[in-house]
JSON list of C-alpha atoms in Angstrom, two decimals:
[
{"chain": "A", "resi": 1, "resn": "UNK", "atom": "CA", "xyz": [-1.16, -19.90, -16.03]},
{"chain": "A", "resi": 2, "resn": "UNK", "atom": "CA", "xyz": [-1.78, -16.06, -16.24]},
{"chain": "A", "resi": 3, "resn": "UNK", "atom": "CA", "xyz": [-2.29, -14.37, -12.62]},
{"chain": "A", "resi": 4, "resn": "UNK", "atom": "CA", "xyz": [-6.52, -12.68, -12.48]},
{"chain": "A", "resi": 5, "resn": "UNK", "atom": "CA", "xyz": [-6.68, -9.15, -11.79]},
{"chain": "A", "resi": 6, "resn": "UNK", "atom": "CA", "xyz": [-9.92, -7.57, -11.27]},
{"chain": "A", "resi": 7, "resn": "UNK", "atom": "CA", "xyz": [-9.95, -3.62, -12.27]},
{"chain": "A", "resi": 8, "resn": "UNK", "atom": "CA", "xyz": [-12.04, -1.75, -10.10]},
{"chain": "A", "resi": 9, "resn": "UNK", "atom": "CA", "xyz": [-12.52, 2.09, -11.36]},
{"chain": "A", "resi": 10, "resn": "UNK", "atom": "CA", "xyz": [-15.66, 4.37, -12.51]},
{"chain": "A", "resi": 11, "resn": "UNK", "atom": "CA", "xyz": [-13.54, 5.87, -15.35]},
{"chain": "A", "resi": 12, "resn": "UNK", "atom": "CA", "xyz": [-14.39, 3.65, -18.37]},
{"chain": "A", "resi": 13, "resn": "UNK", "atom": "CA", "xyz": [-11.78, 4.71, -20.62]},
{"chain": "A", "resi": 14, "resn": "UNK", "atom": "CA", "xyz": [-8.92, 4.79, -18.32]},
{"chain": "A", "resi": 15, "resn": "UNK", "atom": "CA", "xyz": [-10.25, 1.15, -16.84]},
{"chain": "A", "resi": 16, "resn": "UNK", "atom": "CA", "xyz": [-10.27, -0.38, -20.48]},
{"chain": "A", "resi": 17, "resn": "UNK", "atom": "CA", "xyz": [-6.90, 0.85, -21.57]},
{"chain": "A", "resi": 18, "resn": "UNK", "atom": "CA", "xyz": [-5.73, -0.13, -18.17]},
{"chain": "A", "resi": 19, "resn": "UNK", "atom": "CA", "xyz": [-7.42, -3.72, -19.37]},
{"chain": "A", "resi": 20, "resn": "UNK", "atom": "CA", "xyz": [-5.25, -3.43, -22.61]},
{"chain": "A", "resi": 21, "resn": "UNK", "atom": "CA", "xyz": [-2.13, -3.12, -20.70]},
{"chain": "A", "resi": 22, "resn": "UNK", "atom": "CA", "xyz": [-2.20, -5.73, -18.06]},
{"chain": "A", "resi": 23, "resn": "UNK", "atom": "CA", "xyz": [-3.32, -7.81, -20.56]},
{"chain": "A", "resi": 24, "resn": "UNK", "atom": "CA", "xyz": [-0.15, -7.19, -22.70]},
{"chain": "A", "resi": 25, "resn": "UNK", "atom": "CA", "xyz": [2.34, -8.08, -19.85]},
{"chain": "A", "resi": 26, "resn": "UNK", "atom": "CA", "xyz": [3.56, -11.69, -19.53]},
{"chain": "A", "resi": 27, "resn": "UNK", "atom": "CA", "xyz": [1.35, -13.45, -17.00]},
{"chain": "A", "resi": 28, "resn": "UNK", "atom": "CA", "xyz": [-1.66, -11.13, -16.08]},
{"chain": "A", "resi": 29, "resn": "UNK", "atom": "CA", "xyz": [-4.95, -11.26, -17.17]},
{"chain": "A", "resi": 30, "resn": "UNK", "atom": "CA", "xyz": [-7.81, -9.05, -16.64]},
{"chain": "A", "resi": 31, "resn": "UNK", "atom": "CA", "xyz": [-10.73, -11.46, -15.42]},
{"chain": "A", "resi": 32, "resn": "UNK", "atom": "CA", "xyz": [-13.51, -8.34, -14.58]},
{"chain": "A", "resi": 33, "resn": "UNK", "atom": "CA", "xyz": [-13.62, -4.92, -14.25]},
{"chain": "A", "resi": 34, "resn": "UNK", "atom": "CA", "xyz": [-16.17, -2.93, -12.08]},
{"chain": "A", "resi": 35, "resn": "UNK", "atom": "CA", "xyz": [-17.42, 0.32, -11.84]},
{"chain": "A", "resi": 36, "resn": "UNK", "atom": "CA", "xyz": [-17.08, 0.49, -7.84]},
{"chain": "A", "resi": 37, "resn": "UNK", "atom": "CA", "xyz": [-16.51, -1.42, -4.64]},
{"chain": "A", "resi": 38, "resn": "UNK", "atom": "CA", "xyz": [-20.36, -2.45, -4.41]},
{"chain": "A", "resi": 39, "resn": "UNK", "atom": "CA", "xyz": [-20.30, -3.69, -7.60]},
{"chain": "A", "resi": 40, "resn": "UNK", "atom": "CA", "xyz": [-17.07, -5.88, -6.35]},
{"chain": "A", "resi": 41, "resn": "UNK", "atom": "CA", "xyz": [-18.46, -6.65, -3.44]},
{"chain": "A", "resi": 42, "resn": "UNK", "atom": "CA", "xyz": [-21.39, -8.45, -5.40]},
{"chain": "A", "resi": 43, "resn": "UNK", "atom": "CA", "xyz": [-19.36, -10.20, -7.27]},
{"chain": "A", "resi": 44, "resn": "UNK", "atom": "CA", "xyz": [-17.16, -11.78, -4.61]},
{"chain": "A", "resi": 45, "resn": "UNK", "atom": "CA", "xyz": [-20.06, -12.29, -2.42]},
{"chain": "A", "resi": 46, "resn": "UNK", "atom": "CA", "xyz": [-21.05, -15.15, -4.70]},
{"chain": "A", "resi": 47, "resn": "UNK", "atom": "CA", "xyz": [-18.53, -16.85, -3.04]},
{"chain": "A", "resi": 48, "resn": "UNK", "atom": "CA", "xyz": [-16.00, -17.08, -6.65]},
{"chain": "A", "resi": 49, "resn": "UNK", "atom": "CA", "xyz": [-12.79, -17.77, -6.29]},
{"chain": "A", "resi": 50, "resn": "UNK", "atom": "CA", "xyz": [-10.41, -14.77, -5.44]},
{"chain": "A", "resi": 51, "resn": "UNK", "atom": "CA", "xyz": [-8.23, -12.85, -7.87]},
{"chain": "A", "resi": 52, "resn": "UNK", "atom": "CA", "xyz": [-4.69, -12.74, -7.46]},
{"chain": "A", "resi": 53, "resn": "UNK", "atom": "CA", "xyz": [-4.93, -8.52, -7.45]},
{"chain": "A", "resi": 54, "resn": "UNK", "atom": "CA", "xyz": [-7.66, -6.65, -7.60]},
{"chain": "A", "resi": 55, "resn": "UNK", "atom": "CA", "xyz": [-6.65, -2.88, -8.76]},
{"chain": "A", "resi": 56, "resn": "UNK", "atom": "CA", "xyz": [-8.59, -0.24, -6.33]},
{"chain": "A", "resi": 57, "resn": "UNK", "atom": "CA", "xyz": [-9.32, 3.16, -7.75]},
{"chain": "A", "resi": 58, "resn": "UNK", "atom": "CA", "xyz": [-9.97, 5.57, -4.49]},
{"chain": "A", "resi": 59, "resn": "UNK", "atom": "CA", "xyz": [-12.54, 8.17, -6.16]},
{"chain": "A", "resi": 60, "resn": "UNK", "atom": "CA", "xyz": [-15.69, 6.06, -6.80]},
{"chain": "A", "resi": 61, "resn": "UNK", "atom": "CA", "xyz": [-19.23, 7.01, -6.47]},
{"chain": "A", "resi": 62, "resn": "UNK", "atom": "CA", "xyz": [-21.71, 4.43, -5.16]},
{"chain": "A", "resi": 63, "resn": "UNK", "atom": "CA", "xyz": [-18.92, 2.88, -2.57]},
{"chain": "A", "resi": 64, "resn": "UNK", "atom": "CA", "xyz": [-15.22, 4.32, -3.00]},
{"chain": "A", "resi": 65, "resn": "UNK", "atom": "CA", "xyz": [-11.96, 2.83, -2.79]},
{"chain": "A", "resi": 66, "resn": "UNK", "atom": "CA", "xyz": [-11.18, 3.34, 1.16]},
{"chain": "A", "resi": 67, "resn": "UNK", "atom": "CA", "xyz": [-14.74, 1.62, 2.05]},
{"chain": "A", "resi": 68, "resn": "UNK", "atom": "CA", "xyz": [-14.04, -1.23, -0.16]},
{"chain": "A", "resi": 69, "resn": "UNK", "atom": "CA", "xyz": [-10.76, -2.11, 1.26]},
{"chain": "A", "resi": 70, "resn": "UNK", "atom": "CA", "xyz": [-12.85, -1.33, 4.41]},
{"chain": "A", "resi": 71, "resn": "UNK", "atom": "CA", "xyz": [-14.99, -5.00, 3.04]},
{"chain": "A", "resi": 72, "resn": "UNK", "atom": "CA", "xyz": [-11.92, -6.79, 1.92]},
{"chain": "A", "resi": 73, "resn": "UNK", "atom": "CA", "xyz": [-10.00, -6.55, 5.38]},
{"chain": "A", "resi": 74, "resn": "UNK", "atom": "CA", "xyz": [-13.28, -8.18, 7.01]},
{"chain": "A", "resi": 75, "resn": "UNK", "atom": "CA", "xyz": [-14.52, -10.34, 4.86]},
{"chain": "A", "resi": 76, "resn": "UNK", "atom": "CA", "xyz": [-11.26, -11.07, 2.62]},
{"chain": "A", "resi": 77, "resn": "UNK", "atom": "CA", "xyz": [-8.15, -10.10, 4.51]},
{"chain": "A", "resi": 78, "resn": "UNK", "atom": "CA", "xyz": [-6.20, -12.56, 2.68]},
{"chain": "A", "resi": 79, "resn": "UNK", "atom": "CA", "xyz": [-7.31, -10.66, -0.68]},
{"chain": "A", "resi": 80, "resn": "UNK", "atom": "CA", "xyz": [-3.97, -8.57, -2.27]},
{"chain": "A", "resi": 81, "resn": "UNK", "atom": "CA", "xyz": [-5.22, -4.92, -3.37]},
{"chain": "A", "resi": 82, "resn": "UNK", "atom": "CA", "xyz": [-2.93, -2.36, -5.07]},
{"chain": "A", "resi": 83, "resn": "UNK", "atom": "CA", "xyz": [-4.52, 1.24, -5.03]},
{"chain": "A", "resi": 84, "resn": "UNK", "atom": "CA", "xyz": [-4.38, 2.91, -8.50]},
{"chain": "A", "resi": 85, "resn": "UNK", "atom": "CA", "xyz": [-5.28, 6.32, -8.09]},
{"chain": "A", "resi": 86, "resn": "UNK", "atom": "CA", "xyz": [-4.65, 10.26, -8.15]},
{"chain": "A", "resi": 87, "resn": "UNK", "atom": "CA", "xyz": [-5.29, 10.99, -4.45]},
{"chain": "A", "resi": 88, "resn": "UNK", "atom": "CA", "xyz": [-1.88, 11.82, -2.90]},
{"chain": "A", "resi": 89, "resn": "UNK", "atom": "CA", "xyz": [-2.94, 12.59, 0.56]},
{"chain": "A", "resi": 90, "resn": "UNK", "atom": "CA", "xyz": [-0.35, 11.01, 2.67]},
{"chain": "A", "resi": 91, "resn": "UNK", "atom": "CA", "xyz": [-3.30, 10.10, 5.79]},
{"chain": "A", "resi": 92, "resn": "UNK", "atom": "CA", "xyz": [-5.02, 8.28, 2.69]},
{"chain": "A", "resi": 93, "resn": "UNK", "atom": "CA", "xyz": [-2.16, 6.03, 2.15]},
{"chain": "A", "resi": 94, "resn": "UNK", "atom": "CA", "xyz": [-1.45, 5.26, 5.34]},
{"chain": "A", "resi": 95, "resn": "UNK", "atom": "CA", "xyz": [-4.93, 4.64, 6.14]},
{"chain": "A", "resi": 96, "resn": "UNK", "atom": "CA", "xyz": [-4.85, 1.99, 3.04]},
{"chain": "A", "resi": 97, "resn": "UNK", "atom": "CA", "xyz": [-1.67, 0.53, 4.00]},
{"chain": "A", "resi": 98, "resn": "UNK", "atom": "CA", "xyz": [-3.22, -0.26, 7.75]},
{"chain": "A", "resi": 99, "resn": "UNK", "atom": "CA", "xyz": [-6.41, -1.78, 6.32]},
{"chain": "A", "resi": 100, "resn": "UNK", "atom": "CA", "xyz": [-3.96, -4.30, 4.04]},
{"chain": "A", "resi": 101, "resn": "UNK", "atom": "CA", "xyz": [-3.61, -2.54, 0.66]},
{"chain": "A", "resi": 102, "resn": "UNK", "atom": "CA", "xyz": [-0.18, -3.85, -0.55]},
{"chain": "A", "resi": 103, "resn": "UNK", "atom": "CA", "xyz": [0.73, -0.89, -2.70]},
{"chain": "A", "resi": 104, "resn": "UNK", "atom": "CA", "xyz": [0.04, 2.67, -3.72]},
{"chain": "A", "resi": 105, "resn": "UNK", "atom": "CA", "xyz": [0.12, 4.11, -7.01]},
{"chain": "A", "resi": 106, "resn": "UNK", "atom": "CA", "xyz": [-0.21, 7.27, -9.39]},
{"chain": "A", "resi": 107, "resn": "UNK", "atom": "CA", "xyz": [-2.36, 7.10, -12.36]},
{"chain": "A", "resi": 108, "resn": "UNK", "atom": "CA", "xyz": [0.59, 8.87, -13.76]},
{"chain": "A", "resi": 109, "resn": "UNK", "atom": "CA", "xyz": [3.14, 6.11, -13.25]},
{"chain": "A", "resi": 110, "resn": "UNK", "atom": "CA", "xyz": [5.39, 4.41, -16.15]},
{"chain": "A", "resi": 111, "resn": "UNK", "atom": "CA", "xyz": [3.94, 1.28, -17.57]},
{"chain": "A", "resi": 112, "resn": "UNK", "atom": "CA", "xyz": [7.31, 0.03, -16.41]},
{"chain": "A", "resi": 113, "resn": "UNK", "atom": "CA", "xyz": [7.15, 0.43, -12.87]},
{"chain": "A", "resi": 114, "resn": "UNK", "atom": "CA", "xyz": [3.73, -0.61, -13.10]},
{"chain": "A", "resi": 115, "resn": "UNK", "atom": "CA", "xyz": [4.66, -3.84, -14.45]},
{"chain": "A", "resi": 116, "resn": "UNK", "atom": "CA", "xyz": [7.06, -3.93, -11.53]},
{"chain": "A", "resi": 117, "resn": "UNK", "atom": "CA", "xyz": [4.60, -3.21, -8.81]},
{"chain": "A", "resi": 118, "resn": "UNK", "atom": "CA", "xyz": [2.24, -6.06, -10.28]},
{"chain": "A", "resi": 119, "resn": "UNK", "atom": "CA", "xyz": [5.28, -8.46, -10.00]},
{"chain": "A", "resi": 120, "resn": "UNK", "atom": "CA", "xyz": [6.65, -7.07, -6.66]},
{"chain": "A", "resi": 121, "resn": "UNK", "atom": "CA", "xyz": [2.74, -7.66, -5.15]},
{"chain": "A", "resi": 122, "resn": "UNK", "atom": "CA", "xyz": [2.08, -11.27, -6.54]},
{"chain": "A", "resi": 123, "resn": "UNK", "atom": "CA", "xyz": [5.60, -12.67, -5.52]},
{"chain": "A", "resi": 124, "resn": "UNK", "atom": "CA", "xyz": [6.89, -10.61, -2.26]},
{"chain": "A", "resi": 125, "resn": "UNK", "atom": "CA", "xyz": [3.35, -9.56, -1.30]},
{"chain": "A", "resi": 126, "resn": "UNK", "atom": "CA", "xyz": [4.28, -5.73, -1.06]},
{"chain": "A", "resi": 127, "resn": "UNK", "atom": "CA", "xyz": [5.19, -2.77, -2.98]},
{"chain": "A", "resi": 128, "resn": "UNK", "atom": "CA", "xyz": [5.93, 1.08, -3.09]},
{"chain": "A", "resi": 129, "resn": "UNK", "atom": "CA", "xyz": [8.96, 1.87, -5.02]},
{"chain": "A", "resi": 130, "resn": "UNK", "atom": "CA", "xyz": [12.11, -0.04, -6.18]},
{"chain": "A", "resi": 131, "resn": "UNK", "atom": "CA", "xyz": [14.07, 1.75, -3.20]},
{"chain": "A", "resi": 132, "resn": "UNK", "atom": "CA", "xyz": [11.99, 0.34, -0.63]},
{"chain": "A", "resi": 133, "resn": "UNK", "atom": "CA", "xyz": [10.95, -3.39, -2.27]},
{"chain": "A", "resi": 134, "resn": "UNK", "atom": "CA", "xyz": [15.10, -3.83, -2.58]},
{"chain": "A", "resi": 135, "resn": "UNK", "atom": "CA", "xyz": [14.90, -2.62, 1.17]},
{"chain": "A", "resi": 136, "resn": "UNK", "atom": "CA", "xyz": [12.60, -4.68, 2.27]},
{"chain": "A", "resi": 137, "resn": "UNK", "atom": "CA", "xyz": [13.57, -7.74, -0.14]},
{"chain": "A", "resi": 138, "resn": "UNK", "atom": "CA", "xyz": [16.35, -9.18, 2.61]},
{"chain": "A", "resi": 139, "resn": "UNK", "atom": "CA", "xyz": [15.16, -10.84, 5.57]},
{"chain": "A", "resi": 140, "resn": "UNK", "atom": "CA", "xyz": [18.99, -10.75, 7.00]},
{"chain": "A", "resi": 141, "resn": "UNK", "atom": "CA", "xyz": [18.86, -6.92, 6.55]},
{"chain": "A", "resi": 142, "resn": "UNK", "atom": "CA", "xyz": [15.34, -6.59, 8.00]},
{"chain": "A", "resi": 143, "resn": "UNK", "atom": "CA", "xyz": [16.96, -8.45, 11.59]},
{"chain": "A", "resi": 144, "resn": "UNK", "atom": "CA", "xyz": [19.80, -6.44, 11.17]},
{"chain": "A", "resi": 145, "resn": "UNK", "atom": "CA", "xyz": [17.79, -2.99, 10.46]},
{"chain": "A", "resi": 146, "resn": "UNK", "atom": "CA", "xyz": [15.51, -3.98, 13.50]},
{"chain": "A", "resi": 147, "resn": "UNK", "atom": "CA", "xyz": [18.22, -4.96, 15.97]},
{"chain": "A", "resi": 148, "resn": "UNK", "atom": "CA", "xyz": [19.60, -1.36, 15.67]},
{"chain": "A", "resi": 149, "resn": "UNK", "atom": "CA", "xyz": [16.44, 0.51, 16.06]},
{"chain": "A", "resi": 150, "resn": "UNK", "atom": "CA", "xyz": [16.37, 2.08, 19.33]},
{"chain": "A", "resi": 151, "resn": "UNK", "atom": "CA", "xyz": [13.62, 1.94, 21.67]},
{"chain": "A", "resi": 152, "resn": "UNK", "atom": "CA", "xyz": [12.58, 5.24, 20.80]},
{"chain": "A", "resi": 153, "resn": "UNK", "atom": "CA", "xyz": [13.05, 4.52, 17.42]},
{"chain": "A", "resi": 154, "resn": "UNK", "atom": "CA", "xyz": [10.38, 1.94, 17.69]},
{"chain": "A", "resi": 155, "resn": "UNK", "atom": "CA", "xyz": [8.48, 3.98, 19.50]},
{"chain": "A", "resi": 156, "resn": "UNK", "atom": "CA", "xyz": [8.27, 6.42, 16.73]},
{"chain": "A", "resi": 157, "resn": "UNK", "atom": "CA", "xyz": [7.70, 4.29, 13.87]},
{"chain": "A", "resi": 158, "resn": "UNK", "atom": "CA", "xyz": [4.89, 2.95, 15.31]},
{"chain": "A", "resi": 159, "resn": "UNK", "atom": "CA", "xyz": [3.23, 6.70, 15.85]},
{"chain": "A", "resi": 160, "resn": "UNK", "atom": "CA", "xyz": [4.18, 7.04, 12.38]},
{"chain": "A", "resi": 161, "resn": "UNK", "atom": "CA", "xyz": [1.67, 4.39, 11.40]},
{"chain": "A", "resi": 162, "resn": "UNK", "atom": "CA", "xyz": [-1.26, 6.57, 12.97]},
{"chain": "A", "resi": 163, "resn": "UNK", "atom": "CA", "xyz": [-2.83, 9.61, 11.40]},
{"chain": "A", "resi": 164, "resn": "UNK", "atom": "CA", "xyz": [-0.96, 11.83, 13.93]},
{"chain": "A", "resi": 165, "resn": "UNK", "atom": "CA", "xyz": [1.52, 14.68, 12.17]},
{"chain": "A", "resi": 166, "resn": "UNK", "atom": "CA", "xyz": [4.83, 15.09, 13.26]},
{"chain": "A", "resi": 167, "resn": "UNK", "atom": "CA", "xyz": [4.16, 17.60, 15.37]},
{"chain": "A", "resi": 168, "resn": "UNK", "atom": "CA", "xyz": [1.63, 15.54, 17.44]},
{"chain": "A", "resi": 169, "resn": "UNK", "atom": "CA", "xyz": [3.59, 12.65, 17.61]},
{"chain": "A", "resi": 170, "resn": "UNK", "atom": "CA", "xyz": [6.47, 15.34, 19.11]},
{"chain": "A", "resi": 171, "resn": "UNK", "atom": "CA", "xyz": [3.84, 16.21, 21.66]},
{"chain": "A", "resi": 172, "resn": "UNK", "atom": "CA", "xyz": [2.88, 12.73, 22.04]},
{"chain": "A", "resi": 173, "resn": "UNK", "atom": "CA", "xyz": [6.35, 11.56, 22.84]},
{"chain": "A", "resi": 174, "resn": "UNK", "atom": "CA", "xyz": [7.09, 14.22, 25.32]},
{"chain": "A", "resi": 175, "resn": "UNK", "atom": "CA", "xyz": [9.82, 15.36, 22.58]},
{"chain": "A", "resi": 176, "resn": "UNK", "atom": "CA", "xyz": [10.56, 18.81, 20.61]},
{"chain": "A", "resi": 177, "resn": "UNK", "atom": "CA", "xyz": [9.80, 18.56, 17.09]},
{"chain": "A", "resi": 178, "resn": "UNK", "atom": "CA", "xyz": [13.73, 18.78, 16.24]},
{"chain": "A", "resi": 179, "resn": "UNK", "atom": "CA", "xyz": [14.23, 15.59, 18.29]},
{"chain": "A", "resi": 180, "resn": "UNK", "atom": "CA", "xyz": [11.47, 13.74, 15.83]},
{"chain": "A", "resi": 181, "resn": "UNK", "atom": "CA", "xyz": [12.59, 14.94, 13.05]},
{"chain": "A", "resi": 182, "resn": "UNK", "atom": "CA", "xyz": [16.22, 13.38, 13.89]},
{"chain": "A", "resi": 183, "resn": "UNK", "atom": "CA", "xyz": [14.25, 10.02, 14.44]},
{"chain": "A", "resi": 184, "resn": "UNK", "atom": "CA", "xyz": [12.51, 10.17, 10.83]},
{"chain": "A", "resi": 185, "resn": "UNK", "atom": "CA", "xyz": [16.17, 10.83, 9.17]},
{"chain": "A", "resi": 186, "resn": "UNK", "atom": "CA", "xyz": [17.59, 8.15, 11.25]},
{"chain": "A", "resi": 187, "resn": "UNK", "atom": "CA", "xyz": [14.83, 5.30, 10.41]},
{"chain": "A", "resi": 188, "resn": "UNK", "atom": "CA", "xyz": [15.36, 7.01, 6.65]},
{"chain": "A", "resi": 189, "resn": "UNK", "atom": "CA", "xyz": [18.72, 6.19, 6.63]},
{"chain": "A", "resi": 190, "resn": "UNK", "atom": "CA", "xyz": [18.62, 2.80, 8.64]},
{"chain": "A", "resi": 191, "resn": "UNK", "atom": "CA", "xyz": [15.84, 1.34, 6.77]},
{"chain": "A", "resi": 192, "resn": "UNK", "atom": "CA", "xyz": [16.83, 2.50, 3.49]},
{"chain": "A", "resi": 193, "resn": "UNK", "atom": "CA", "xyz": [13.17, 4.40, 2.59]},
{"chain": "A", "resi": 194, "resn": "UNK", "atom": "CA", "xyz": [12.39, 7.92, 1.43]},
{"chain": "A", "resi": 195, "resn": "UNK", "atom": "CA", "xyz": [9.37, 8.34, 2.97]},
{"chain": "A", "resi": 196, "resn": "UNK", "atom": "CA", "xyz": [6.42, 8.05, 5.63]},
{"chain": "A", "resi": 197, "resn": "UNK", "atom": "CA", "xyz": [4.39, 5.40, 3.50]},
{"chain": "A", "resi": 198, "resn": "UNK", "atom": "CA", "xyz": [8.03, 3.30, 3.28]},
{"chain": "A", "resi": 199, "resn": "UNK", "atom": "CA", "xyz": [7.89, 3.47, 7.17]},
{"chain": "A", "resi": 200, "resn": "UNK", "atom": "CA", "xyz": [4.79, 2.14, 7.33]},
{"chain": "A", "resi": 201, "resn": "UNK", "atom": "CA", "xyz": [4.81, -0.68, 5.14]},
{"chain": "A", "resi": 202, "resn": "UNK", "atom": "CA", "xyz": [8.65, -1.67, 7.27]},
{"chain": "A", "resi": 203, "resn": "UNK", "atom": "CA", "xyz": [6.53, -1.60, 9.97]},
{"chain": "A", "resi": 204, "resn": "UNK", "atom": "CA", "xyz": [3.68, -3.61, 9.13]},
{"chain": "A", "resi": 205, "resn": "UNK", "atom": "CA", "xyz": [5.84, -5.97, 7.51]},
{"chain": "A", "resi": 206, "resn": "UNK", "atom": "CA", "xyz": [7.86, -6.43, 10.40]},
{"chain": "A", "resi": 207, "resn": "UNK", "atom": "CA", "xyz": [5.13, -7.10, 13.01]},
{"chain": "A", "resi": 208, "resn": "UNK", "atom": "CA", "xyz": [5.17, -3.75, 14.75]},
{"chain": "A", "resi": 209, "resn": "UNK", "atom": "CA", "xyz": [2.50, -2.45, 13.72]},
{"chain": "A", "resi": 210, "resn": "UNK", "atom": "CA", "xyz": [-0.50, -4.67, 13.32]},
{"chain": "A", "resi": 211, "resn": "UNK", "atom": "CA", "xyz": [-2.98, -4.53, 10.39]}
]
């Protein structure tokens, strides 16, 4: 039986060759496609059954992609969103992230690694890239990771899952920027992630930070 996504974006052209392609990958089917969240949010509020992804432009008129997600963590937080988009802001991801979305992508991404991000969201629950999904993939290296993060360490990563900068978590943390900075390489390298957004999705799967 094919996994229901639900397409969610204003842009009819991009949302029916978007249609096309799930459709075209072994075991997704598009059930519905809206034009924005309120239009969703009608639809589910009829009490249907749930999706298995529902794929979240960000830019909509009417209700936009951050205020629907806003809906879904209330009313459905059990509901598995992956953000398909061309906002890049890095406090718009990690505001997603904390409301539940399980993934962030590019409109720009290869149909390949989109394939892989559908897959990598219906069977481990999360995505962001390959480098972080194989970090993340081993519960033996998650205890391991976590059992070497200092206390500082976990300190930082979970001011890393606010909307503060660097520089105001330094100040926060009574530290010098340079001192921070050694902390982000550190988790980089201990956690095996490239990036901010693969720091907050460690630690939201880990349990310290709490959607």
């Amino acid at each position: 039986m094919n996994r229901s996504i639900i397409i969610v974006d204003d842009h009819r052209l991009f949302a029916q060759s978007l249609r096309g392609l799930v459709n075209s990958l072994d075991g997704f089917e598009v059930t519905a496609a809206y034009k924005n969240g309120s239009e969703l949010v009608g639809y589910l509020g009829n009490g249907v059954e749930l999706p298995e992804i529902i794929l979240l432009d960000m830019r909509m008129p009417v209700m936009d992609g951050m205020q629907t997600m806003q809906w879904l963590k209330q009313h459905h937080p059990e509901q598995k969103v992956l953000a398909l988009t061309v906002d890049q802001e890095e406090n718009t991801i990690i505001k997603m992230l904390k409301l539940g979305c399980r993934g962030y992508l590019l409109k720009d991404i290869d149909p390949d690694e989109f394939e892989e991000a559908l897959k990598a969201v219906a069977e481990e629950g999360y995505y962001t890239n390959r480098t972080i999904s194989d970090a993340l993939s081993s519960s033996a290296s998650h205890k391991k990771n976590q059992e070497e993060l200092s206390a500082r360490e976990t300190e930082f990563l979970g001011h890393a899952c606010s909307e503060l900068t660097y520089k105001q978590i330094a100040e926060q943390m009574h530290l010098s920027p340079k001192t921070i900075d050694g902390y982000r390489e550190s988790l980089f390298s201990k956690l095996r992630v490239r990036s901010r957004v693969g720091l907050v999705i460690y630690a939201i799967k880990e349990g310290i930070h709490q959607i």
